[in-house]
PDB file of C-alpha atoms in Angstrom:
ATOM      1  CA  MET D   5      32.692 -13.334 -19.469  1.00  0.00           C
ATOM      2  CA  ALA D   6      34.311 -13.830 -23.099  1.00  0.00           C
ATOM      3  CA  LEU D   7      33.405 -16.946 -24.859  1.00  0.00           C
ATOM      4  CA  LYS D   8      36.921 -18.236 -26.144  1.00  0.00           C
ATOM      5  CA  GLY D   9      38.690 -21.302 -25.903  1.00  0.00           C
ATOM      6  CA  ASN D  10      39.805 -24.313 -27.877  1.00  0.00           C
ATOM      7  CA  LEU D  11      37.583 -26.864 -29.791  1.00  0.00           C
ATOM      8  CA  ALA D  12      39.324 -29.771 -27.934  1.00  0.00           C
ATOM      9  CA  ASP D  13      37.580 -28.371 -24.822  1.00  0.00           C
ATOM     10  CA  PHE D  14      34.425 -26.821 -25.981  1.00  0.00           C
ATOM     11  CA  SER D  15      32.845 -28.647 -28.998  1.00  0.00           C
ATOM     12  CA  THR D  16      30.814 -26.794 -32.031  1.00  0.00           C
ATOM     13  CA  THR D  17      27.916 -28.240 -30.870  1.00  0.00           C
ATOM     14  CA  GLN D  18      28.244 -26.824 -27.223  1.00  0.00           C
ATOM     15  CA  ILE D  19      29.232 -23.277 -28.715  1.00  0.00           C
ATOM     16  CA  LEU D  20      26.236 -23.282 -30.930  1.00  0.00           C
ATOM     17  CA  ASN D  21      23.735 -24.504 -28.180  1.00  0.00           C
ATOM     18  CA  LEU D  22      25.192 -21.781 -25.788  1.00  0.00           C
ATOM     19  CA  ILE D  23      24.529 -19.220 -28.595  1.00  0.00           C
ATOM     20  CA  ASN D  24      21.253 -20.333 -29.082  1.00  0.00           C
ATOM     21  CA  LEU D  25      19.841 -20.163 -25.641  1.00  0.00           C
ATOM     22  CA  ALA D  26      21.531 -17.152 -24.770  1.00  0.00           C
ATOM     23  CA  LYS D  27      20.263 -15.826 -27.915  1.00  0.00           C
ATOM     24  CA  LYS D  28      23.555 -14.009 -28.792  1.00  0.00           C
ATOM     25  CA  THR D  29      24.379 -11.756 -31.620  1.00  0.00           C
ATOM     26  CA  GLY D  30      27.841 -11.521 -32.919  1.00  0.00           C
ATOM     27  CA  THR D  31      30.748 -13.518 -34.753  1.00  0.00           C
ATOM     28  CA  LEU D  32      32.588 -16.736 -33.767  1.00  0.00           C
ATOM     29  CA  HIS D  33      35.820 -16.853 -35.061  1.00  0.00           C
ATOM     30  CA  ILE D  34      37.874 -20.078 -35.433  1.00  0.00           C
ATOM     31  CA  TYR D  35      41.801 -20.072 -36.135  1.00  0.00           C
ATOM     32  CA  GLU D  36      44.567 -22.547 -37.524  1.00  0.00           C
ATOM     33  CA  PRO D  37      45.842 -24.333 -34.652  1.00  0.00           C
ATOM     34  CA  ILE D  38      49.222 -23.662 -34.064  1.00  0.00           C
ATOM     35  CA  ILE D  39      50.926 -26.288 -31.592  1.00  0.00           C
ATOM     36  CA  THR D  40      53.635 -24.611 -28.876  1.00  0.00           C
ATOM     37  CA  ASP D  41      56.313 -26.181 -27.184  1.00  0.00           C
ATOM     38  CA  GLU D  42      54.474 -25.253 -23.719  1.00  0.00           C
ATOM     39  CA  THR D  43      52.787 -28.096 -21.989  1.00  0.00           C
ATOM     40  CA  ILE D  44      49.432 -27.598 -20.115  1.00  0.00           C
ATOM     41  CA  TYR D  45      46.923 -29.715 -18.640  1.00  0.00           C
ATOM     42  CA  ASP D  46      43.126 -29.942 -19.501  1.00  0.00           C
ATOM     43  CA  GLY D  47      40.177 -30.147 -16.885  1.00  0.00           C
ATOM     44  CA  ALA D  48      40.544 -33.788 -16.601  1.00  0.00           C
ATOM     45  CA  GLY D  49      44.234 -33.415 -15.781  1.00  0.00           C
ATOM     46  CA  VAL D  50      45.509 -34.750 -19.045  1.00  0.00           C
ATOM     47  CA  GLU D  51      48.720 -33.372 -20.368  1.00  0.00           C
ATOM     48  CA  ARG D  52      49.052 -31.779 -23.587  1.00  0.00           C
ATOM     49  CA  LYS D  53      50.901 -29.116 -25.989  1.00  0.00           C
ATOM     50  CA  LYS D  54      49.482 -25.553 -25.547  1.00  0.00           C
ATOM     51  CA  VAL D  55      47.733 -24.542 -29.087  1.00  0.00           C
ATOM     52  CA  VAL D  56      47.728 -20.804 -29.825  1.00  0.00           C
ATOM     53  CA  PRO D  57      45.856 -19.109 -33.008  1.00  0.00           C
ATOM     54  CA  GLY D  58      46.899 -18.788 -36.318  1.00  0.00           C
ATOM     55  CA  ALA D  59      45.606 -17.426 -39.571  1.00  0.00           C
ATOM     56  CA  GLU D  60      41.491 -17.243 -39.225  1.00  0.00           C
ATOM     57  CA  ARG D  61      39.936 -20.338 -40.564  1.00  0.00           C
ATOM     58  CA  ALA D  62      36.166 -19.546 -40.468  1.00  0.00           C
ATOM     59  CA  THR D  63      33.832 -17.197 -39.206  1.00  0.00           C
ATOM     60  CA  LEU D  64      30.022 -17.974 -38.194  1.00  0.00           C
ATOM     61  CA  ALA D  65      27.758 -14.864 -37.662  1.00  0.00           C
ATOM     62  CA  PHE D  66      24.662 -14.999 -35.498  1.00  0.00           C
ATOM     63  CA  ARG D  67      21.870 -12.771 -34.603  1.00  0.00           C
ATOM     64  CA  GLU D  68      19.646 -13.118 -31.494  1.00  0.00           C
ATOM     65  CA  GLY D  69      20.535 -16.718 -31.461  1.00  0.00           C
ATOM     66  CA  ARG D  70      20.141 -17.796 -34.968  1.00  0.00           C
ATOM     67  CA  LEU D  71      22.881 -18.293 -37.678  1.00  0.00           C
ATOM     68  CA  ILE D  72      23.163 -15.761 -40.537  1.00  0.00           C
ATOM     69  CA  LEU D  73      25.921 -16.344 -42.338  1.00  0.00           C
ATOM     70  CA  ALA D  74      29.208 -18.293 -42.537  1.00  0.00           C
ATOM     71  CA  ALA D  75      32.613 -17.762 -44.381  1.00  0.00           C
ATOM     72  CA  MET D  76      35.683 -20.195 -44.824  1.00  0.00           C
ATOM     73  CA  GLY D  77      39.191 -18.566 -45.243  1.00  0.00           C
ATOM     74  CA  ALA D  78      40.023 -21.062 -48.051  1.00  0.00           C
ATOM     75  CA  GLN D  79      37.068 -20.410 -49.870  1.00  0.00           C
ATOM     76  CA  ASP D  80      35.861 -17.494 -52.416  1.00  0.00           C
ATOM     77  CA  GLY D  81      32.354 -16.684 -50.687  1.00  0.00           C
ATOM     78  CA  HIS D  82      31.413 -14.562 -53.764  1.00  0.00           C
ATOM     79  CA  LEU D  83      27.835 -14.627 -54.785  1.00  0.00           C
ATOM     80  CA  ALA D  84      28.517 -15.655 -58.359  1.00  0.00           C
ATOM     81  CA  ASN D  85      30.262 -18.836 -56.778  1.00  0.00           C
ATOM     82  CA  VAL D  86      27.917 -19.590 -54.191  1.00  0.00           C
ATOM     83  CA  LEU D  87      25.374 -19.461 -57.314  1.00  0.00           C
ATOM     84  CA  HIS D  88      27.601 -21.634 -59.427  1.00  0.00           C
ATOM     85  CA  LYS D  89      28.544 -24.190 -56.732  1.00  0.00           C
ATOM     86  CA  ALA D  90      24.482 -24.557 -56.304  1.00  0.00           C
ATOM     87  CA  GLY D  91      24.224 -25.104 -60.135  1.00  0.00           C
ATOM     88  CA  LYS D  92      22.086 -22.121 -60.428  1.00  0.00           C
ATOM     89  CA  LEU D  93      25.003 -20.398 -62.806  1.00  0.00           C
ATOM     90  CA  ASN D  94      27.340 -22.555 -65.336  1.00  0.00           C
ATOM     91  CA  ALA D  95      31.304 -21.555 -65.134  1.00  0.00           C
ATOM     92  CA  GLU D  96      31.163 -18.999 -67.881  1.00  0.00           C
ATOM     93  CA  GLN D  97      27.912 -17.165 -66.558  1.00  0.00           C
ATOM     94  CA  ALA D  98      29.863 -17.146 -62.796  1.00  0.00           C
ATOM     95  CA  ARG D  99      33.177 -16.066 -64.513  1.00  0.00           C
ATOM     96  CA  VAL D 100      31.574 -13.035 -66.301  1.00  0.00           C
ATOM     97  CA  ILE D 101      29.482 -11.856 -63.249  1.00  0.00           C
ATOM     98  CA  ARG D 102      32.664 -12.101 -60.972  1.00  0.00           C
ATOM     99  CA  GLU D 103      34.721  -9.796 -63.549  1.00  0.00           C
ATOM    100  CA  ARG D 104      31.852  -7.608 -64.315  1.00  0.00           C
ATOM    101  CA  GLY D 105      30.177  -7.356 -60.930  1.00  0.00           C
ATOM    102  CA  GLN D 106      33.587  -6.539 -58.691  1.00  0.00           C
ATOM    103  CA  LYS D 107      31.999  -2.949 -57.705  1.00  0.00           C
ATOM    104  CA  TYR D 108      28.927  -4.233 -56.613  1.00  0.00           C
ATOM    105  CA  SER D 109      27.534  -5.756 -53.303  1.00  0.00           C
ATOM    106  CA  ASP D 110      26.026  -9.139 -52.649  1.00  0.00           C
ATOM    107  CA  LYS D 111      22.632  -7.497 -52.256  1.00  0.00           C
ATOM    108  CA  ALA D 112      22.952  -5.142 -55.431  1.00  0.00           C
ATOM    109  CA  LEU D 113      24.396  -7.863 -57.291  1.00  0.00           C
ATOM    110  CA  ALA D 114      21.471 -10.309 -56.329  1.00  0.00           C
ATOM    111  CA  LEU D 115      19.125  -7.818 -57.367  1.00  0.00           C
ATOM    112  CA  MET D 116      20.638  -7.238 -60.868  1.00  0.00           C
ATOM    113  CA  LEU D 117      20.602 -11.170 -61.292  1.00  0.00           C
ATOM    114  CA  ILE D 118      16.992 -11.628 -60.270  1.00  0.00           C
ATOM    115  CA  ASN D 119      15.982  -8.447 -62.454  1.00  0.00           C
ATOM    116  CA  ALA D 120      18.039 -10.147 -65.345  1.00  0.00           C
ATOM    117  CA  ASN D 121      16.192 -13.436 -64.780  1.00  0.00           C
ATOM    118  CA  TYR D 122      19.414 -15.299 -64.024  1.00  0.00           C
ATOM    119  CA  VAL D 123      18.148 -16.589 -60.977  1.00  0.00           C
ATOM    120  CA  SER D 124      15.121 -16.181 -58.503  1.00  0.00           C
ATOM    121  CA  GLN D 125      15.113 -14.660 -55.136  1.00  0.00           C
ATOM    122  CA  ALA D 126      14.162 -18.151 -53.906  1.00  0.00           C
ATOM    123  CA  ASP D 127      17.480 -19.614 -55.554  1.00  0.00           C
ATOM    124  CA  VAL D 128      19.533 -17.103 -53.857  1.00  0.00           C
ATOM    125  CA  VAL D 129      18.032 -17.488 -50.259  1.00  0.00           C
ATOM    126  CA  ARG D 130      18.581 -21.408 -50.977  1.00  0.00           C
ATOM    127  CA  SER D 131      21.969 -21.195 -52.384  1.00  0.00           C
ATOM    128  CA  ILE D 132      23.211 -18.858 -49.645  1.00  0.00           C
ATOM    129  CA  LYS D 133      21.789 -20.966 -46.894  1.00  0.00           C
ATOM    130  CA  LYS D 134      23.332 -24.211 -48.155  1.00  0.00           C
ATOM    131  CA  HIS D 135      26.632 -22.561 -48.515  1.00  0.00           C
ATOM    132  CA  THR D 136      26.471 -21.424 -44.913  1.00  0.00           C
ATOM    133  CA  LEU D 137      25.226 -24.743 -43.580  1.00  0.00           C
ATOM    134  CA  ASP D 138      28.106 -26.656 -45.504  1.00  0.00           C
ATOM    135  CA  ILE D 139      30.750 -24.560 -43.693  1.00  0.00           C
ATOM    136  CA  VAL D 140      28.955 -25.186 -40.451  1.00  0.00           C
ATOM    137  CA  TYR D 141      28.859 -28.586 -40.812  1.00  0.00           C
ATOM    138  CA  ASP D 142      32.362 -28.735 -41.849  1.00  0.00           C
ATOM    139  CA  VAL D 143      33.636 -26.589 -38.822  1.00  0.00           C
ATOM    140  CA  ALA D 144      31.730 -29.333 -36.878  1.00  0.00           C
ATOM    141  CA  SER D 145      34.114 -31.915 -37.586  1.00  0.00           C
ATOM    142  CA  TRP D 146      37.102 -29.926 -36.253  1.00  0.00           C
ATOM    143  CA  GLU D 147      38.523 -30.664 -32.957  1.00  0.00           C
ATOM    144  CA  THR D 148      41.857 -28.526 -32.063  1.00  0.00           C
ATOM    145  CA  GLU D 149      40.974 -24.991 -33.274  1.00  0.00           C
ATOM    146  CA  PRO D 150      41.149 -21.782 -30.983  1.00  0.00           C
ATOM    147  CA  PHE D 151      38.120 -19.840 -31.068  1.00  0.00           C
ATOM    148  CA  ALA D 152      36.786 -16.616 -30.116  1.00  0.00           C
ATOM    149  CA  PHE D 153      32.935 -15.220 -29.931  1.00  0.00           C
ATOM    150  CA  GLU D 154      32.934 -11.429 -30.797  1.00  0.00           C
ATOM    151  CA  GLU D 155      30.030 -10.000 -29.077  1.00  0.00           C
ATOM    152  CA  ASN D 156      27.461  -7.792 -31.319  1.00  0.00           C
ATOM    153  CA  ALA D 157      29.732  -8.260 -34.550  1.00  0.00           C
ATOM    154  CA  THR D 158      27.698  -8.714 -37.505  1.00  0.00           C
ATOM    155  CA  PRO D 159      28.222  -8.797 -41.479  1.00  0.00           C
ATOM    156  CA  PRO D 160      27.926  -5.386 -43.227  1.00  0.00           C
ATOM    157  CA  ALA D 161      24.837  -4.247 -44.128  1.00  0.00           C
ATOM    158  CA  ASP D 162      25.388  -4.870 -47.827  1.00  0.00           C
ATOM    159  CA  ARG D 163      25.676  -8.670 -47.391  1.00  0.00           C
ATOM    160  CA  ILE D 164      22.941 -11.133 -47.856  1.00  0.00           C
ATOM    161  CA  THR D 165      22.016 -12.824 -44.557  1.00  0.00           C
ATOM    162  CA  VAL D 166      19.629 -16.081 -44.183  1.00  0.00           C
ATOM    163  CA  PRO D 167      18.413 -16.562 -40.669  1.00  0.00           C
ATOM    164  CA  ILE D 168      18.942 -20.479 -39.602  1.00  0.00           C
ATOM    165  CA  ASP D 169      17.419 -21.971 -36.441  1.00  0.00           C
ATOM    166  CA  LEU D 170      20.252 -23.545 -34.684  1.00  0.00           C
ATOM    167  CA  LYS D 171      18.157 -26.163 -32.977  1.00  0.00           C
ATOM    168  CA  ASN D 172      17.915 -27.904 -36.440  1.00  0.00           C
ATOM    169  CA  VAL D 173      21.252 -27.161 -37.144  1.00  0.00           C
ATOM    170  CA  ILE D 174      22.851 -28.965 -34.061  1.00  0.00           C
ATOM    171  CA  ILE D 175      20.459 -32.112 -34.551  1.00  0.00           C
ATOM    172  CA  ASP D 176      21.861 -32.318 -38.076  1.00  0.00           C
ATOM    173  CA  ILE D 177      25.560 -31.825 -37.075  1.00  0.00           C
ATOM    174  CA  THR D 178      25.159 -35.085 -34.548  1.00  0.00           C
ATOM    175  CA  ARG D 179      24.214 -36.969 -37.689  1.00  0.00           C
ATOM    176  CA  LYS D 180      26.852 -35.811 -40.171  1.00  0.00           C
ATOM    177  CA  LYS D 181      29.709 -35.721 -37.778  1.00  0.00           C
ATOM    178  CA  GLU D 182      29.365 -39.462 -38.148  1.00  0.00           C
ATOM    179  CA  GLU D 183      29.714 -39.293 -41.623  1.00  0.00           C
ATOM    180  CA  SER D 184      32.500 -36.766 -41.471  1.00  0.00           C
ATOM    181  CA  GLU D 185      34.752 -38.865 -39.297  1.00  0.00           C
ATOM    182  CA  ASP D 186      34.279 -41.924 -41.593  1.00  0.00           C
ATOM    183  CA  LEU D 187      35.428 -39.692 -44.623  1.00  0.00           C
ATOM    184  CA  VAL D 188      38.489 -38.464 -42.401  1.00  0.00           C
ATOM    185  CA  ARG D 189      39.131 -42.492 -41.814  1.00  0.00           C
ATOM    186  CA  GLU D 190      38.980 -43.308 -45.591  1.00  0.00           C
ATOM    187  CA  LEU D 191      40.782 -40.222 -46.422  1.00  0.00           C
ATOM    188  CA  PRO D 192      43.082 -38.768 -43.862  1.00  0.00           C
ATOM    189  CA  ASN D 193      45.470 -36.705 -45.750  1.00  0.00           C
ATOM    190  CA  LEU D 194      44.246 -33.903 -48.295  1.00  0.00           C
ATOM    191  CA  ASP D 195      47.734 -33.020 -49.251  1.00  0.00           C
ATOM    192  CA  MET D 196      47.793 -36.423 -51.448  1.00  0.00           C
ATOM    193  CA  ALA D 197      47.171 -36.333 -55.368  1.00  0.00           C
ATOM    194  CA  LEU D 198      44.920 -38.363 -57.348  1.00  0.00           C
ATOM    195  CA  LYS D 199      45.519 -39.757 -60.938  1.00  0.00           C
ATOM    196  CA  PHE D 200      43.509 -42.131 -63.414  1.00  0.00           C
ATOM    197  CA  PRO D 201      44.179 -45.466 -63.681  1.00  0.00           C
ATOM    198  CA  GLU D 202      46.163 -46.818 -66.688  1.00  0.00           C
ATOM    199  CA  ALA D 203      43.121 -48.315 -68.378  1.00  0.00           C
ATOM    200  CA  PRO D 204      40.260 -46.720 -67.138  1.00  0.00           C
ATOM    201  CA  GLY D 205      37.903 -47.684 -70.084  1.00  0.00           C
ATOM    202  CA  GLU D 206      36.125 -50.767 -68.217  1.00  0.00           C
ATOM    203  CA  LYS D 207      35.948 -48.790 -64.951  1.00  0.00           C
ATOM    204  CA  PHE D 208      34.128 -45.946 -66.530  1.00  0.00           C
ATOM    205  CA  ARG D 209      31.903 -47.402 -68.885  1.00  0.00           C
ATOM    206  CA  GLY D 210      28.503 -47.129 -67.542  1.00  0.00           C
ATOM    207  CA  ILE D 211      29.447 -44.860 -64.903  1.00  0.00           C
ATOM    208  CA  HIS D 212      27.254 -41.292 -64.544  1.00  0.00           C
ATOM    209  CA  LEU D 213      29.112 -38.979 -62.651  1.00  0.00           C
ATOM    210  CA  GLY D 214      27.443 -35.886 -60.941  1.00  0.00           C
ATOM    211  CA  VAL D 215      28.165 -32.002 -61.340  1.00  0.00           C
ATOM    212  CA  ASP D 216      30.450 -32.276 -58.024  1.00  0.00           C
ATOM    213  CA  GLU D 217      32.253 -35.363 -59.295  1.00  0.00           C
ATOM    214  CA  TRP D 218      32.894 -33.598 -62.880  1.00  0.00           C
ATOM    215  CA  ARG D 219      34.110 -30.387 -61.292  1.00  0.00           C
ATOM    216  CA  VAL D 220      36.465 -32.395 -59.475  1.00  0.00           C
ATOM    217  CA  VAL D 221      37.632 -34.664 -62.211  1.00  0.00           C
ATOM    218  CA  ALA D 222      38.587 -31.651 -64.297  1.00  0.00           C
ATOM    219  CA  PHE D 223      41.337 -30.830 -61.919  1.00  0.00           C
ATOM    220  CA  ILE D 224      42.845 -34.242 -61.439  1.00  0.00           C
ATOM    221  CA  THR D 225      46.514 -34.765 -62.233  1.00  0.00           C
ATOM    222  CA  PRO D 226      49.269 -35.997 -59.982  1.00  0.00           C
ATOM    223  CA  LYS D 227      50.597 -32.327 -59.652  1.00  0.00           C
ATOM    224  CA  ASN D 228      47.425 -30.813 -57.846  1.00  0.00           C
ATOM    225  CA  SER D 229      46.790 -31.819 -54.297  1.00  0.00           C
ATOM    226  CA  ILE D 230      43.258 -32.786 -53.152  1.00  0.00           C
ATOM    227  CA  ARG D 231      43.311 -29.664 -51.107  1.00  0.00           C
ATOM    228  CA  GLN D 232      44.263 -27.493 -53.938  1.00  0.00           C
ATOM    229  CA  ILE D 233      41.493 -29.121 -56.059  1.00  0.00           C
ATOM    230  CA  ALA D 234      39.043 -28.527 -53.176  1.00  0.00           C
ATOM    231  CA  LYS D 235      39.992 -24.845 -53.355  1.00  0.00           C
ATOM    232  CA  ALA D 236      39.536 -24.705 -57.025  1.00  0.00           C
ATOM    233  CA  CYS D 237      36.023 -26.004 -56.943  1.00  0.00           C
ATOM    234  CA  ASN D 238      35.081 -23.883 -53.793  1.00  0.00           C
ATOM    235  CA  MET D 239      34.499 -26.920 -51.547  1.00  0.00           C
ATOM    236  CA  THR D 240      34.744 -27.887 -47.885  1.00  0.00           C
ATOM    237  CA  ASP D 241      37.103 -30.540 -46.527  1.00  0.00           C
ATOM    238  CA  THR D 242      33.966 -32.766 -45.804  1.00  0.00           C
ATOM    239  CA  GLU D 243      32.568 -32.161 -49.519  1.00  0.00           C
ATOM    240  CA  ILE D 244      36.178 -32.763 -51.135  1.00  0.00           C
ATOM    241  CA  ARG D 245      36.479 -35.951 -49.122  1.00  0.00           C
ATOM    242  CA  ARG D 246      32.929 -37.039 -49.885  1.00  0.00           C
ATOM    243  CA  VAL D 247      33.721 -36.645 -53.397  1.00  0.00           C
ATOM    244  CA  VAL D 248      36.934 -38.298 -53.827  1.00  0.00           C
ATOM    245  CA  VAL D 249      36.027 -41.054 -51.450  1.00  0.00           C
ATOM    246  CA  GLY D 250      33.511 -41.967 -53.883  1.00  0.00           C
ATOM    247  CA  LEU D 251      35.745 -42.147 -56.938  1.00  0.00           C
ATOM    248  CA  LEU D 252      38.207 -43.938 -55.102  1.00  0.00           C
ATOM    249  CA  GLN D 253      35.610 -46.632 -54.013  1.00  0.00           C
ATOM    250  CA  ALA D 254      34.257 -46.748 -57.695  1.00  0.00           C
ATOM    251  CA  GLY D 255      38.053 -47.386 -58.665  1.00  0.00           C
ATOM    252  CA  LEU D 256      37.984 -44.447 -61.019  1.00  0.00           C
ATOM    253  CA  VAL D 257      41.002 -42.651 -59.479  1.00  0.00           C
ATOM    254  CA  GLU D 258      44.355 -43.608 -57.226  1.00  0.00           C
ATOM    255  CA  LEU D 259      46.166 -41.964 -54.855  1.00  0.00           C
ATOM    256  CA  VAL D 260      49.525 -40.457 -55.335  1.00  0.00           C
ATOM    257  CA  LYS D 261      51.723 -38.352 -53.731  1.00  0.00           C
ATOM    258  CA  SER D 262      51.780 -34.871 -54.481  1.00  0.00           C
ATOM    259  CA  PRO D 263      55.013 -32.845 -55.567  1.00  0.00           C
ATOM    260  CA  GLY D 264      54.364 -30.685 -52.412  1.00  0.00           C
ATOM    261  CA  MET D 265      54.841 -33.623 -50.410  1.00  0.00           C
ATOM    262  CA  GLN D 266      58.367 -33.878 -51.504  1.00  0.00           C
ATOM    263  CA  PRO D 267      59.774 -30.368 -52.038  1.00  0.00           C
ATOM    264  CA  LYS D 268      62.714 -30.149 -54.222  1.00  0.00           C
ATOM    265  CA  PRO D 269      65.853 -28.558 -52.558  1.00  0.00           C
ATOM    266  CA  GLY D 270      66.388 -24.897 -53.443  1.00  0.00           C
ATOM    267  CA  THR D 271      62.565 -24.577 -54.674  1.00  0.00           C
ATOM    268  CA  GLY D 272      61.499 -23.133 -51.338  1.00  0.00           C
ATOM    269  CA  LYS D 273      58.208 -24.213 -49.351  1.00  0.00           C
ATOM    270  CA  PRO D 274      55.613 -25.750 -51.171  1.00  0.00           C
ATOM    271  CA  ARG D 275      52.116 -23.724 -51.237  1.00  0.00           C
ATOM    272  CA  PRO D 276      49.504 -26.503 -50.901  1.00  0.00           C
ATOM    273  CA  GLY D 277      46.821 -24.121 -50.416  1.00  0.00           C
ATOM    274  CA  GLN D 278      47.333 -22.310 -53.955  1.00  0.00           C
ATOM    275  CA  ALA D 279      44.491 -22.890 -56.330  1.00  0.00           C
ATOM    276  CA  PRO D 280      45.541 -24.933 -59.428  1.00  0.00           C
ATOM    277  CA  ALA D 281      45.127 -23.772 -63.069  1.00  0.00           C
ATOM    278  CA  VAL D 282      42.313 -25.396 -64.840  1.00  0.00           C
ATOM    279  CA  LYS D 283      43.344 -28.362 -67.491  1.00  0.00           C
ATOM    280  CA  ARG D 284      40.684 -28.011 -69.889  1.00  0.00           C
ATOM    281  CA  SER D 285      41.648 -30.977 -71.718  1.00  0.00           C
ATOM    282  CA  VAL D 286      41.330 -33.485 -68.908  1.00  0.00           C
ATOM    283  CA  VAL D 287      37.958 -34.636 -69.649  1.00  0.00           C
ATOM    284  CA  GLU D 288      38.925 -34.881 -73.145  1.00  0.00           C
ATOM    285  CA  ARG D 289      41.933 -36.930 -72.380  1.00  0.00           C
ATOM    286  CA  LEU D 290      39.578 -38.887 -69.951  1.00  0.00           C
ATOM    287  CA  ILE D 291      37.033 -39.709 -72.865  1.00  0.00           C
ATOM    288  CA  ALA D 292      39.846 -40.672 -75.265  1.00  0.00           C
ATOM    289  CA  LYS D 293      41.349 -43.238 -72.908  1.00  0.00           C
ATOM    290  CA  ILE D 294      37.679 -44.599 -72.095  1.00  0.00           C
ATOM    291  CA  LYS D 295      37.200 -45.019 -76.041  1.00  0.00           C
ATOM    292  CA  GLU D 296      40.807 -46.746 -76.563  1.00  0.00           C
ATOM    293  CA  SER D 297      39.926 -49.154 -73.910  1.00  0.00           C
TER     294      SER D 297
END
């Protein structure tokens, strides 16, 4: 019997538990939910609108009951980006490697980077494992997406896979789900934008931002939605919420409506998923504001 349905009826934790116990090999596809006008009833007899699959949102690959790879539709899973996100490459190194390494597979590219002493084998494995787990933890917070498990479908041989025991993943999901739910309550709408306060000097004085915070700060402008910033920074919904909520709670940024939330007549539909252009002067402007205060 094919494993398919909706996360409203069968949670991510339940799916992972089944894959683990049955030692299944294959790929789990999760799709954007499209709500129709058709009414259906769930197992408890509760009425709701039927949801059908839209564009693919994420994929999780398994081999003999172990998680081996994950991909998010909105993220760039290129090895250079994964290593940059993990802090193993700087932005310029990642850019050059992406441009020059387009014709190489992940395995070939990793071998070249290791031989050139850019990274170690352990760096590659740890970075891919973290990237995979971050996606799984984000997927675990979804509740209405359709899904389908494709038996025996595995990643191409040239992709780097890292086997991960699902038992530990399931335990971590339970713990992280509470954090994710809190973050969604704090920041429910990722189509909002951010701006710096008028006089940030006192607020920023003595504040030490981490790498992720600085990456997000570099894209902050009322023109960029939080969702666009997440895409530009290669972050999951949970990761961007964690950073933005921290900045909001510290009073370092403020929420505003993005242009995409108020489309002008005749301009066509907004494209909230489009990555924004980098505003290289934003950090300099921020520092200047602090000095002026």
